[in-house]
Backbone as a chain_set.jsonl record, in Angstrom:
{"seq": "FFVKQTYHPEPYIEIAEKYSQTQPLEKRKLGFGSHDASKTGEFTCSKSTERFRSLVKHENRLMEKHRIQAKEKELLEMMKRVSVK", "coords": {"N": [[21.212, 43.452, 0.876], [19.289, 41.895, -0.585], [19.878, 38.799, -2.007], [20.996, 37.073, -4.814], [19.421, 34.147, -5.703], [20.299, 30.838, -6.55], [19.236, 28.066, -8.372], [19.581, 24.703, -7.668], [19.024, 21.784, -8.954], [17.946, 18.633, -7.671], [18.244, 15.201, -8.264], [15.374, 13.041, -8.518], [15.069, 10.674, -6.125], [13.969, 7.693, -5.078], [14.048, 5.702, -2.396], [14.08, 2.615, -2.912], [13.818, -0.908, -3.229], [15.642, -2.47, -5.762], [14.342, -4.745, -7.64], [15.203, -6.175, -9.84], [17.888, -6.408, -9.464], [18.248, -7.469, -6.86], [16.673, -9.741, -6.9], [17.131, -11.664, -9.318], [15.623, -12.445, -12.508], [15.86, -15.111, -13.441], [16.181, -16.557, -11.089], [13.83, -16.461, -9.715], [10.816, -17.921, -8.414], [8.229, -19.641, -10.159], [5.163, -18.454, -9.862], [1.728, -18.64, -9.955], [1.819, -18.499, -12.732], [3.583, -16.451, -13.238], [6.644, -14.655, -13.062], [6.967, -12.899, -10.979], [8.54, -10.676, -8.697], [9.225, -11.118, -5.186], [7.73, -8.903, -3.066], [8.11, -8.007, -0.386], [9.269, -5.926, 1.012], [8.029, -3.641, 0.16], [6.463, -1.651, 1.468], [8.22, -0.634, 3.281], [9.554, 1.47, 2.447], [9.366, 4.852, 2.926], [8.16, 6.754, 1.239], [6.49, 5.248, -0.441], [4.744, 4.259, 1.472], [3.589, 6.634, 2.448], [2.301, 7.49, 0.113], [0.402, 5.459, -0.162], [-1.053, 5.842, 2.236], [-2.121, 8.424, 1.8], [-3.798, 7.876, -0.329], [-5.67, 6.138, 0.87], [-6.77, 7.894, 2.779], [-7.959, 9.754, 1.052], [-9.878, 8.128, -0.222], [-11.468, 7.496, 2.004], [-12.48, 10.043, 2.618], [-14.042, 10.49, 0.335], [-15.937, 8.432, 0.631], [-17.221, 9.231, 3.001], [-18.327, 11.607, 2.131], [-20.265, 10.802, 0.282], [-21.988, 9.289, 1.692], [-25.017, 7.947, 2.944], [-26.667, 8.5, 5.669], [-29.209, 7.962, 6.783], [-30.17, 5.771, 5.317], [-28.232, 3.964, 6.02], [-28.685, 3.629, 8.794], [-31.225, 2.503, 8.689], [-30.681, 0.084, 7.371], [-28.992, -1.145, 9.268], [-30.798, -1.463, 11.413], [-32.6, -3.237, 10.241], [-30.918, -5.442, 9.892], [-30.427, -6.08, 12.553], [-32.98, -6.901, 13.397], [-33.304, -9.204, 11.829], [-31.218, -10.842, 12.737], [-31.974, -11.347, 15.343], [-34.1, -13.11, 15.276]], "CA": [[20.115, 42.803, 1.55], [18.776, 40.842, -1.452], [20.925, 37.973, -2.584], [20.491, 36.295, -5.938], [19.338, 32.72, -5.414], [20.503, 29.952, -7.695], [18.534, 26.793, -8.214], [20.388, 23.516, -7.891], [18.09, 20.659, -8.934], [18.409, 17.344, -7.173], [17.492, 14.143, -8.946], [14.383, 12.339, -7.699], [15.571, 9.37, -5.699], [13.099, 6.999, -4.146], [14.825, 4.597, -1.843], [13.292, 1.395, -3.047], [14.615, -2.058, -3.61], [15.636, -2.767, -7.192], [14.092, -6.188, -7.675], [15.974, -6.795, -10.923], [19.231, -6.682, -8.957], [18.221, -8.318, -5.659], [16.01, -11.004, -7.24], [17.201, -11.824, -10.778], [14.482, -13.143, -13.099], [16.086, -16.556, -13.556], [16.158, -17.186, -9.763], [12.497, -16.342, -9.118], [9.928, -19.065, -8.558], [7.073, -19.401, -11.013], [3.956, -18.497, -9.045], [0.536, -18.201, -10.682], [2.175, -18.221, -14.118], [4.328, -15.2, -13.316], [7.943, -14.627, -12.379], [6.955, -11.643, -10.235], [9.449, -10.652, -7.547], [8.628, -11.007, -3.86], [7.799, -7.48, -2.716], [7.827, -7.892, 1.039], [9.772, -4.655, 1.523], [7.425, -2.553, -0.592], [5.996, -0.564, 2.308], [9.235, -0.144, 4.207], [9.958, 2.756, 1.872], [8.425, 5.823, 3.489], [7.395, 7.418, 0.185], [5.418, 4.336, -0.85], [3.783, 4.221, 2.566], [2.855, 7.905, 2.451], [1.439, 7.472, -1.057], [-0.708, 4.565, 0.18], [-1.852, 6.507, 3.273], [-2.885, 9.527, 1.215], [-4.858, 7.257, -1.131], [-6.69, 5.652, 1.803], [-7.451, 9.072, 3.327], [-8.795, 10.305, -0.009], [-11.028, 7.234, -0.381], [-12.335, 7.675, 3.174], [-13.188, 11.32, 2.447], [-15.077, 10.288, -0.684], [-16.996, 7.595, 1.214], [-17.97, 10.061, 3.95], [-19.061, 12.617, 1.379], [-21.384, 10.202, -0.432], [-22.644, 8.389, 2.622], [-26.403, 8.284, 3.268], [-26.768, 7.999, 7.038], [-30.547, 7.431, 7.048], [-30.21, 4.427, 4.721], [-27.324, 3.157, 6.823], [-29.392, 3.3, 10.028], [-32.313, 1.597, 8.322], [-30.081, -1.209, 7.083], [-28.538, -1.72, 10.543], [-31.995, -1.898, 12.154], [-33.117, -4.427, 9.566], [-30.001, -6.55, 10.193], [-30.645, -6.46, 13.956], [-34.233, -7.671, 13.472], [-33.086, -10.507, 11.205], [-30.318, -11.634, 13.562], [-32.662, -11.682, 16.593], [-35.011, -14.241, 15.012]], "C": [[19.536, 41.665, 0.709], [19.941, 40.104, -2.093], [20.312, 37.156, -3.707], [20.562, 34.805, -5.594], [19.59, 31.921, -6.686], [19.87, 28.612, -7.382], [19.47, 25.648, -8.56], [19.466, 22.304, -7.819], [18.74, 19.391, -8.389], [17.597, 16.269, -7.859], [16.517, 13.466, -7.971], [14.911, 10.955, -7.391], [14.589, 8.79, -4.7], [13.866, 5.776, -3.679], [13.936, 3.361, -1.855], [14.212, 0.278, -3.525], [14.513, -2.278, -5.114], [15.553, -4.28, -7.335], [14.885, -6.884, -8.775], [17.39, -7.139, -10.463], [19.201, -7.646, -7.771], [17.593, -9.679, -5.925], [16.015, -11.176, -8.761], [16.078, -12.726, -11.299], [14.665, -14.655, -13.132], [16.051, -17.278, -12.199], [14.789, -17.128, -9.094], [11.678, -17.593, -9.376], [8.75, -18.674, -9.442], [5.821, -19.567, -10.158], [2.788, -17.905, -9.807], [0.882, -17.783, -12.108], [2.992, -16.958, -14.301], [5.652, -15.35, -12.585], [8.061, -13.333, -11.578], [7.85, -11.748, -9.001], [8.659, -10.575, -6.239], [8.815, -9.574, -3.386], [7.467, -7.254, -1.249], [8.272, -6.556, 1.607], [9.132, -3.445, 0.875], [7.018, -1.379, 0.286], [6.981, -0.188, 3.412], [9.804, 1.175, 3.699], [8.923, 3.788, 2.31], [7.601, 6.526, 2.421], [6.247, 6.542, -0.299], [4.333, 4.295, 0.213], [2.956, 5.491, 2.604], [1.894, 7.99, 1.277], [0.198, 6.624, -0.772], [-1.625, 5.218, 1.216], [-2.704, 7.627, 2.693], [-4.016, 8.996, 0.344], [-6.002, 6.776, -0.243], [-7.466, 6.824, 2.402], [-8.398, 9.679, 2.301], [-10.053, 9.449, -0.209], [-11.994, 7.367, 0.789], [-13.133, 8.969, 3.083], [-14.317, 11.188, 1.426], [-16.243, 9.47, -0.137], [-17.85, 8.4, 2.18], [-18.847, 11.08, 3.22], [-20.334, 12.041, 0.748], [-22.19, 9.227, 0.424], [-24.069, 8.868, 2.91], [-26.696, 7.663, 4.635], [-28.134, 7.406, 7.345], [-30.666, 6.006, 6.509], [-29.343, 3.467, 5.54], [-28.0, 2.7, 8.121], [-30.49, 2.284, 9.768], [-31.784, 0.195, 8.069], [-29.594, -1.899, 8.359], [-29.703, -2.238, 11.373], [-32.553, -3.178, 11.552], [-32.232, -5.64, 9.868], [-30.154, -7.008, 11.64], [-31.9, -7.313, 14.089], [-34.057, -9.071, 12.896], [-32.236, -11.396, 12.09], [-30.965, -12.071, 14.888], [-33.522, -12.931, 16.407], [-34.329, -15.547, 15.021]], "O": [[19.312, 40.574, 1.233], [20.86, 40.709, -2.644], [19.221, 36.608, -3.556], [21.619, 34.28, -5.244], [19.139, 32.299, -7.768], [19.964, 28.102, -6.265], [20.078, 25.635, -9.63], [19.154, 21.84, -6.722], [19.919, 19.121, -8.62], [16.384, 16.411, -8.018], [16.792, 13.336, -6.778], [15.17, 10.161, -8.296], [14.401, 9.329, -3.61], [14.275, 4.932, -4.476], [13.157, 3.11, -0.934], [15.248, 0.52, -4.146], [13.416, -2.272, -5.673], [16.541, -4.997, -7.178], [15.205, -8.067, -8.649], [18.019, -8.049, -11.003], [20.039, -8.544, -7.685], [17.931, -10.661, -5.264], [15.023, -10.871, -9.422], [15.642, -13.651, -10.614], [13.718, -15.398, -12.876], [15.904, -18.5, -12.167], [14.608, -17.69, -8.013], [11.82, -18.244, -10.411], [8.331, -17.517, -9.464], [5.462, -20.681, -9.777], [2.866, -16.763, -10.261], [0.31, -16.828, -12.634], [3.086, -16.443, -15.416], [5.755, -16.089, -11.605], [9.137, -12.74, -11.509], [7.903, -12.79, -8.347], [7.556, -10.03, -6.202], [9.943, -9.087, -3.314], [6.64, -6.407, -0.914], [7.702, -6.093, 2.596], [9.635, -2.33, 1.021], [7.205, -0.226, -0.104], [6.616, 0.499, 4.366], [10.46, 1.905, 4.443], [7.728, 3.603, 2.082], [6.444, 6.865, 2.672], [5.148, 7.041, -0.542], [3.143, 4.295, -0.103], [1.738, 5.429, 2.774], [0.787, 8.507, 1.423], [-0.92, 7.021, -1.101], [-2.847, 5.153, 1.084], [-3.874, 7.77, 3.05], [-5.085, 9.604, 0.285], [-7.171, 6.984, -0.567], [-8.689, 6.756, 2.522], [-9.514, 10.074, 2.64], [-11.156, 9.978, -0.347], [-13.209, 7.354, 0.592], [-14.315, 9.001, 3.424], [-15.413, 11.711, 1.63], [-17.403, 9.78, -0.409], [-19.074, 8.269, 2.18], [-19.964, 11.372, 3.645], [-21.36, 12.717, 0.69], [-22.98, 8.438, -0.094], [-24.297, 10.064, 3.097], [-26.941, 6.461, 4.745], [-28.22, 6.436, 8.098], [-31.209, 5.132, 7.185], [-29.693, 2.301, 5.723], [-27.901, 1.534, 8.502], [-30.665, 1.329, 10.525], [-32.386, -0.782, 8.513], [-29.765, -3.108, 8.512], [-29.621, -3.313, 11.968], [-32.934, -4.096, 12.277], [-32.741, -6.741, 10.076], [-30.025, -8.198, 11.926], [-31.902, -8.32, 14.797], [-34.612, -10.03, 13.433], [-32.502, -12.594, 12.189], [-30.541, -13.061, 15.483], [-33.642, -13.73, 17.335], [-34.968, -16.579, 14.814]]}, "num_chains": 1, "name": "protein.A"}
């Protein structure tokens, strides 16, 4: 009934573009004093996108936790009165 399990580790592979191979340093344009690679495909990798989404969700939770709704309402009312004049 019980079978001995064996662990077979798999190397961590993030499918991301290797900019050193696709955009060699000598072929990059000098922009803002840097030879930084164009990273247009950065968020096409699902792991990068998920990492970014989880960061945004975490920041939103922190903002909601430390939000003072009474001050927020007061500020909105004050902005309405100023914009009406």
